[in-house]
């Protein structure tokens, strides 16, 4: 099970510090216009109660970083927070700062403790964290990542499979807002859940390797095609309106587990002697290594007859897992 470290455990609530994530703060009078001109998401739907997925790309449409971004309405000046992979946070902060120019905007790394909380005891989580009590859904929409702010901590609802709730908890004071009687768990449980839900994260090994649609950012509602210009917008829009997408990302696992799953990032997916894709995310949990990988759709269609394998582990055959969303191009985004 992805949700429970031990099937013998009777604890219903789990928590883990998420060391692979970091937080960037963007603030100032011009922060809305600045971010609207840099990111793929329409900032008009990013609020203090609703976070959204977004990407930042190069001029060639290659994704440099992707975020979960939301607003903090309690600040004197317009303020946004963006959660992203820790190993590209400093580079991303510097890259965004390059485009500030004369705008009244400050881009800085924020000191924060980030953790994941999950479990099946909805009532207990709701009471302790003062959030609405209902299960998470595996389907990712523009309404998925609802935000609650308690004191100086953000509690963001995350997608989840089954009868579970999953929450991203971010404390700006550096003290994680954890449940006092939650069972400590490995952060790999959280990352494996992200992969199982088809939620990719760009890191240092994969930045600028993939165009946005090849890692499903359009069907994950991270791209708005009507908002106007931003870096990479022309390439992304051309693929959407004029081209047929030839590459997408899917999920699977290999057994037995690979000890150093991080070494798989950006390595090739093979079909016979042909390179047909690359690893976006990978994590080992229990006896499996879960992988989210970009792949040629033609190769995916042939996977029933020709096995997909890892170039780094040629004996490892990938068993595909179903996605919770369609890979068809969205009519609107």
Short mmCIF file of C-alpha atoms in Angstrom, two decimals:
data_model
loop_
_atom_site.label_atom_id
_atom_site.label_comp_id
_atom_site.label_asym_id
_atom_site.label_seq_id
_atom_site.Cartn_x
_atom_site.Cartn_y
_atom_site.Cartn_z
CA UNK A 1 0.00 0.00 0.00
CA UNK A 2 1.23 3.50 -0.77
CA UNK A 3 -0.64 5.08 2.12
CA UNK A 4 0.43 2.96 5.04
CA UNK A 5 4.01 2.12 6.03
CA UNK A 6 2.97 -1.17 7.56
CA UNK A 7 -0.18 -3.18 7.03
CA UNK A 8 0.08 -4.20 10.68
CA UNK A 9 0.01 -0.57 11.85
CA UNK A 10 -3.16 0.62 13.58
CA UNK A 11 -2.25 4.31 13.40
CA UNK A 12 -4.54 6.16 10.99
CA UNK A 13 -2.57 9.39 10.56
CA UNK A 14 0.92 9.72 9.09
CA UNK A 15 3.36 12.57 8.64
CA UNK A 16 6.71 13.10 6.95
CA UNK A 17 9.08 16.02 6.48
CA UNK A 18 9.42 16.66 2.73
CA UNK A 19 13.08 17.50 2.30
CA UNK A 20 12.84 17.59 -1.51
CA UNK A 21 10.62 20.69 -1.54
CA UNK A 22 11.36 24.37 -0.95
CA UNK A 23 9.46 27.65 -1.00
CA UNK A 24 9.95 30.86 -2.99
CA UNK A 25 8.27 34.12 -1.95
CA UNK A 26 7.33 36.70 -4.58
CA UNK A 27 6.08 40.01 -3.18
CA UNK A 28 5.61 43.64 -4.14
CA UNK A 29 3.19 46.00 -5.84
CA UNK A 30 3.86 44.52 -9.29
CA UNK A 31 4.02 40.84 -8.29
CA UNK A 32 0.77 39.89 -10.04
CA UNK A 33 1.78 41.41 -13.39
CA UNK A 34 5.31 40.06 -13.04
CA UNK A 35 4.19 36.46 -12.46
CA UNK A 36 1.48 36.74 -15.12
CA UNK A 37 4.25 37.51 -17.63
CA UNK A 38 6.54 34.67 -16.50
CA UNK A 39 4.36 31.64 -15.77
CA UNK A 40 2.04 29.42 -17.80
CA UNK A 41 -0.81 29.78 -15.31
CA UNK A 42 -3.38 32.58 -15.28
CA UNK A 43 -2.66 34.35 -11.99
CA UNK A 44 -6.27 35.55 -11.85
CA UNK A 45 -7.29 32.12 -10.56
CA UNK A 46 -4.44 31.92 -8.03
CA UNK A 47 -5.91 33.12 -4.72
CA UNK A 48 -5.41 32.85 -0.98
CA UNK A 49 -7.85 29.94 -0.87
CA UNK A 50 -6.99 28.19 -4.14
CA UNK A 51 -3.47 27.18 -5.19
CA UNK A 52 -2.71 26.23 -8.79
CA UNK A 53 -0.06 24.31 -10.68
CA UNK A 54 2.15 26.38 -12.99
CA UNK A 55 5.31 26.09 -15.07
CA UNK A 56 8.21 28.38 -15.93
CA UNK A 57 9.79 27.58 -19.29
CA UNK A 58 12.65 28.64 -21.52
CA UNK A 59 12.03 30.48 -24.79
CA UNK A 60 12.12 27.07 -26.49
CA UNK A 61 9.21 25.86 -24.35
CA UNK A 62 11.33 23.57 -22.18
CA UNK A 63 10.21 23.47 -18.55
CA UNK A 64 12.79 25.01 -16.22
CA UNK A 65 10.65 24.55 -13.09
CA UNK A 66 7.11 23.75 -12.08
CA UNK A 67 5.30 24.98 -9.01
CA UNK A 68 2.30 24.88 -6.78
CA UNK A 69 1.55 28.58 -6.29
CA UNK A 70 -0.90 30.50 -4.10
CA UNK A 71 -1.43 33.97 -2.65
CA UNK A 72 -1.08 35.20 0.93
CA UNK A 73 -3.85 37.76 1.38
CA UNK A 74 -2.79 38.73 4.90
CA UNK A 75 0.29 40.69 3.76
CA UNK A 76 0.38 44.46 3.23
CA UNK A 77 1.74 44.03 -0.31
CA UNK A 78 0.60 41.43 -2.88
CA UNK A 79 2.44 38.24 -1.94
CA UNK A 80 2.67 34.80 -3.54
CA UNK A 81 4.34 31.57 -2.46
CA UNK A 82 5.56 28.92 -4.88
CA UNK A 83 6.44 25.39 -3.76
CA UNK A 84 8.95 23.57 -5.98
CA UNK A 85 11.79 21.07 -5.88
CA UNK A 86 14.50 22.05 -3.43
CA UNK A 87 17.46 21.37 -5.73
CA UNK A 88 16.33 23.99 -8.28
CA UNK A 89 14.89 26.53 -5.84
CA UNK A 90 17.95 28.82 -5.73
CA UNK A 91 18.44 28.68 -9.53
CA UNK A 92 14.76 29.43 -10.06
CA UNK A 93 14.83 32.35 -7.62
CA UNK A 94 17.84 33.82 -9.45
CA UNK A 95 16.26 33.24 -12.87
CA UNK A 96 13.04 34.97 -11.87
CA UNK A 97 15.01 37.84 -10.34
CA UNK A 98 16.74 38.44 -13.68
CA UNK A 99 13.41 39.49 -15.19
CA UNK A 100 12.35 41.86 -12.41
CA UNK A 101 14.15 44.88 -13.96
CA UNK A 102 12.27 48.00 -12.76
CA UNK A 103 9.22 46.19 -11.49
CA UNK A 104 8.40 46.59 -7.80
CA UNK A 105 8.90 42.91 -7.03
CA UNK A 106 11.10 40.97 -4.65
CA UNK A 107 11.87 37.29 -5.28
CA UNK A 108 13.43 35.42 -2.37
CA UNK A 109 13.82 31.98 -0.88
CA UNK A 110 11.49 31.62 2.09
CA UNK A 111 12.43 29.92 5.34
CA UNK A 112 9.81 27.25 5.85
CA UNK A 113 9.25 23.73 7.13
CA UNK A 114 7.33 21.60 4.64
CA UNK A 115 5.68 18.31 5.51
CA UNK A 116 3.03 15.93 4.27
CA UNK A 117 0.15 14.63 6.37
CA UNK A 118 -2.11 11.81 5.21
CA UNK A 119 -4.47 9.17 6.49
CA UNK A 120 -8.01 7.87 6.57
CA UNK A 121 -9.21 9.48 9.81
CA UNK A 122 -10.86 12.53 8.28
CA UNK A 123 -12.50 13.66 11.49
CA UNK A 124 -9.27 13.61 13.46
CA UNK A 125 -7.36 15.59 10.82
CA UNK A 126 -10.20 18.09 10.45
CA UNK A 127 -10.34 18.78 14.17
CA UNK A 128 -6.59 19.14 14.65
CA UNK A 129 -5.93 21.30 11.61
CA UNK A 130 -9.24 23.16 11.41
CA UNK A 131 -10.04 22.24 7.82
CA UNK A 132 -13.17 20.99 6.08
CA UNK A 133 -13.56 17.25 6.57
CA UNK A 134 -13.85 15.31 3.33
CA UNK A 135 -11.74 12.83 1.42
CA UNK A 136 -9.32 13.95 -1.28
CA UNK A 137 -9.99 13.06 -4.90
CA UNK A 138 -7.44 11.51 -7.27
CA UNK A 139 -8.63 13.78 -10.09
CA UNK A 140 -6.60 16.98 -10.42
CA UNK A 141 -8.60 20.08 -11.40
CA UNK A 142 -8.32 23.83 -10.87
CA UNK A 143 -10.28 23.26 -7.63
CA UNK A 144 -8.03 20.55 -6.19
CA UNK A 145 -5.45 22.46 -4.18
CA UNK A 146 -7.59 24.36 -1.67
CA UNK A 147 -5.66 26.45 0.85
CA UNK A 148 -6.29 27.11 4.54
CA UNK A 149 -4.10 29.41 6.60
CA UNK A 150 -3.92 28.77 10.33
CA UNK A 151 -1.73 31.24 12.23
CA UNK A 152 1.46 31.28 10.15
CA UNK A 153 0.98 27.90 8.49
CA UNK A 154 -0.60 26.96 5.17
CA UNK A 155 -2.54 23.71 4.89
CA UNK A 156 -3.11 22.72 1.25
CA UNK A 157 -5.33 19.81 0.24
CA UNK A 158 -3.64 17.40 -2.15
CA UNK A 159 -5.09 14.76 -4.49
CA UNK A 160 -5.24 11.24 -3.10
CA UNK A 161 -6.43 7.79 -4.03
CA UNK A 162 -9.01 5.81 -2.09
CA UNK A 163 -10.71 6.89 1.13
CA UNK A 164 -7.86 9.09 2.27
CA UNK A 165 -7.03 12.71 2.85
CA UNK A 166 -3.63 14.16 1.94
CA UNK A 167 -2.38 17.58 3.01
CA UNK A 168 0.70 19.69 2.34
CA UNK A 169 1.57 21.60 5.51
CA UNK A 170 3.92 24.60 5.29
CA UNK A 171 5.01 26.59 8.32
CA UNK A 172 6.69 29.95 7.70
CA UNK A 173 7.99 29.94 11.26
CA UNK A 174 10.09 26.85 10.65
CA UNK A 175 8.10 24.67 13.02
CA UNK A 176 6.03 22.17 11.05
CA UNK A 177 2.31 22.16 11.97
CA UNK A 178 2.25 18.42 12.59
CA UNK A 179 -0.32 16.30 14.38
CA UNK A 180 1.12 15.47 17.78
CA UNK A 181 0.08 11.81 17.59
CA UNK A 182 0.66 11.16 13.89
CA UNK A 183 2.98 8.28 13.10
CA UNK A 184 6.24 9.40 11.57
CA UNK A 185 6.72 7.92 8.11
CA UNK A 186 9.20 8.05 5.26
CA UNK A 187 8.83 10.95 2.85
CA UNK A 188 9.03 8.37 0.05
CA UNK A 189 5.39 7.51 0.79
CA UNK A 190 4.41 11.06 -0.22
CA UNK A 191 6.55 11.05 -3.36
CA UNK A 192 5.21 7.63 -4.39
CA UNK A 193 1.67 8.95 -4.03
CA UNK A 194 2.51 11.89 -6.33
CA UNK A 195 3.82 9.46 -8.95
CA UNK A 196 0.76 7.21 -8.59
CA UNK A 197 -1.41 10.25 -9.31
CA UNK A 198 0.65 11.28 -12.35
CA UNK A 199 1.89 14.51 -10.75
CA UNK A 200 5.39 15.30 -12.12
CA UNK A 201 8.04 17.49 -10.51
CA UNK A 202 10.96 18.99 -12.41
CA UNK A 203 14.29 18.84 -10.56
CA UNK A 204 17.95 19.64 -11.29
CA UNK A 205 18.44 16.48 -13.34
CA UNK A 206 15.42 17.14 -15.57
CA UNK A 207 15.16 20.93 -15.93
CA UNK A 208 14.81 22.07 -19.57
CA UNK A 209 14.56 18.48 -20.82
CA UNK A 210 10.81 18.40 -21.45
CA UNK A 211 8.25 20.60 -23.15
CA UNK A 212 5.28 21.32 -20.92
CA UNK A 213 2.76 19.05 -22.68
CA UNK A 214 5.10 16.06 -22.67
CA UNK A 215 4.90 16.07 -18.86
CA UNK A 216 1.12 16.55 -19.00
CA UNK A 217 1.02 20.13 -17.73
CA UNK A 218 -1.91 20.99 -20.00
CA UNK A 219 -4.16 18.18 -18.75
CA UNK A 220 -3.09 18.96 -15.18
CA UNK A 221 -4.44 22.52 -15.65
CA UNK A 222 -1.01 24.12 -15.22
CA UNK A 223 -1.26 25.93 -18.58
CA UNK A 224 -3.75 28.59 -19.60
CA UNK A 225 -3.90 29.04 -23.37
CA UNK A 226 -5.78 32.34 -23.37
CA UNK A 227 -3.86 34.42 -20.79
CA UNK A 228 -1.29 36.00 -23.13
CA UNK A 229 2.47 35.91 -23.54
CA UNK A 230 5.13 34.38 -21.31
CA UNK A 231 8.49 32.69 -22.08
CA UNK A 232 7.90 29.57 -24.17
CA UNK A 233 4.26 30.45 -24.83
CA UNK A 234 4.62 30.41 -28.61
CA UNK A 235 6.06 26.88 -28.66
CA UNK A 236 3.50 25.58 -26.14
CA UNK A 237 0.58 27.19 -27.98
CA UNK A 238 1.74 25.89 -31.37
CA UNK A 239 1.83 22.34 -30.02
CA UNK A 240 -1.67 22.77 -28.64
CA UNK A 241 -3.39 24.40 -31.59
CA UNK A 242 -1.47 23.22 -34.65
CA UNK A 243 0.30 20.00 -33.82
CA UNK A 244 -0.55 16.52 -32.68
CA UNK A 245 1.21 15.64 -29.46
CA UNK A 246 3.65 12.79 -29.91
CA UNK A 247 4.94 12.46 -26.35
CA UNK A 248 3.22 12.22 -22.98
CA UNK A 249 4.07 11.04 -19.47
CA UNK A 250 2.74 7.87 -17.86
CA UNK A 251 3.43 5.91 -14.69
CA UNK A 252 4.58 2.43 -13.78
CA UNK A 253 6.77 0.41 -11.45
CA UNK A 254 9.56 -2.12 -11.54
CA UNK A 255 10.39 -4.93 -9.13
CA UNK A 256 12.47 -5.55 -7.18
CA UNK A 257 13.11 -2.04 -5.90
CA UNK A 258 16.18 -0.17 -7.17
CA UNK A 259 18.29 1.01 -4.26
CA UNK A 260 19.23 4.42 -5.67
CA UNK A 261 16.05 5.53 -7.43
CA UNK A 262 17.32 9.10 -7.85
CA UNK A 263 20.05 7.84 -10.16
CA UNK A 264 17.28 6.98 -12.66
CA UNK A 265 16.24 10.61 -13.20
CA UNK A 266 16.63 11.73 -16.84
CA UNK A 267 17.85 8.25 -17.89
CA UNK A 268 16.37 6.56 -20.93
CA UNK A 269 13.37 4.30 -21.34
CA UNK A 270 14.09 1.53 -23.83
CA UNK A 271 11.90 -0.57 -26.10
CA UNK A 272 14.20 -3.21 -27.46
CA UNK A 273 17.22 -1.25 -28.72
CA UNK A 274 15.25 1.98 -29.24
CA UNK A 275 15.26 4.93 -26.84
CA UNK A 276 11.59 5.91 -26.50
CA UNK A 277 11.47 8.11 -23.41
CA UNK A 278 13.07 9.46 -20.23
CA UNK A 279 12.46 9.22 -16.50
CA UNK A 280 10.89 12.32 -14.92
CA UNK A 281 10.47 11.10 -11.32
CA UNK A 282 11.37 7.91 -9.47
CA UNK A 283 11.12 6.68 -5.90
CA UNK A 284 11.57 3.31 -4.21
CA UNK A 285 9.04 2.16 -1.64
CA UNK A 286 8.90 -1.27 -0.06
CA UNK A 287 9.65 -3.78 -2.84
CA UNK A 288 8.92 -1.53 -5.84
CA UNK A 289 10.41 1.46 -7.63
CA UNK A 290 7.70 3.77 -8.94
CA UNK A 291 8.50 5.82 -12.04
CA UNK A 292 6.83 8.66 -13.90
CA UNK A 293 8.28 8.83 -17.39
CA UNK A 294 7.88 10.73 -20.64
CA UNK A 295 7.43 8.47 -23.67
CA UNK A 296 6.64 8.47 -27.38
CA UNK A 297 2.95 7.65 -27.76
CA UNK A 298 3.71 5.22 -30.59
CA UNK A 299 5.94 3.24 -28.24
CA UNK A 300 3.28 3.32 -25.55
CA UNK A 301 0.76 1.86 -27.98
CA UNK A 302 3.20 -0.95 -28.77
CA UNK A 303 4.07 -1.67 -25.14
CA UNK A 304 1.70 -4.65 -24.94
CA UNK A 305 3.87 -6.45 -27.49
CA UNK A 306 7.27 -4.86 -26.79
CA UNK A 307 8.32 -4.44 -23.17
CA UNK A 308 9.52 -1.11 -21.78
CA UNK A 309 12.74 -1.30 -19.80
CA UNK A 310 15.16 0.99 -17.97
CA UNK A 311 18.45 1.76 -19.68
CA UNK A 312 20.10 2.04 -16.26
CA UNK A 313 18.71 -1.36 -15.20
CA UNK A 314 18.23 -3.39 -18.42
CA UNK A 315 16.72 -6.36 -16.59
CA UNK A 316 13.97 -4.19 -15.07
CA UNK A 317 10.72 -4.31 -17.04
CA UNK A 318 8.20 -1.55 -16.41
CA UNK A 319 4.68 -2.56 -15.46
CA UNK A 320 2.32 0.25 -16.42
CA UNK A 321 -0.20 1.75 -13.97
CA UNK A 322 -3.44 3.52 -14.94
CA UNK A 323 -3.62 7.31 -14.90
CA UNK A 324 -6.47 9.16 -13.22
CA UNK A 325 -6.76 11.66 -16.08
CA UNK A 326 -7.03 11.63 -19.86
CA UNK A 327 -4.02 12.37 -22.05
CA UNK A 328 -6.19 13.95 -24.73
CA UNK A 329 -5.52 17.64 -25.34
CA UNK A 330 -7.96 19.76 -23.29
CA UNK A 331 -10.39 21.87 -25.26
CA UNK A 332 -9.87 24.75 -22.87
CA UNK A 333 -7.20 25.49 -20.31
#
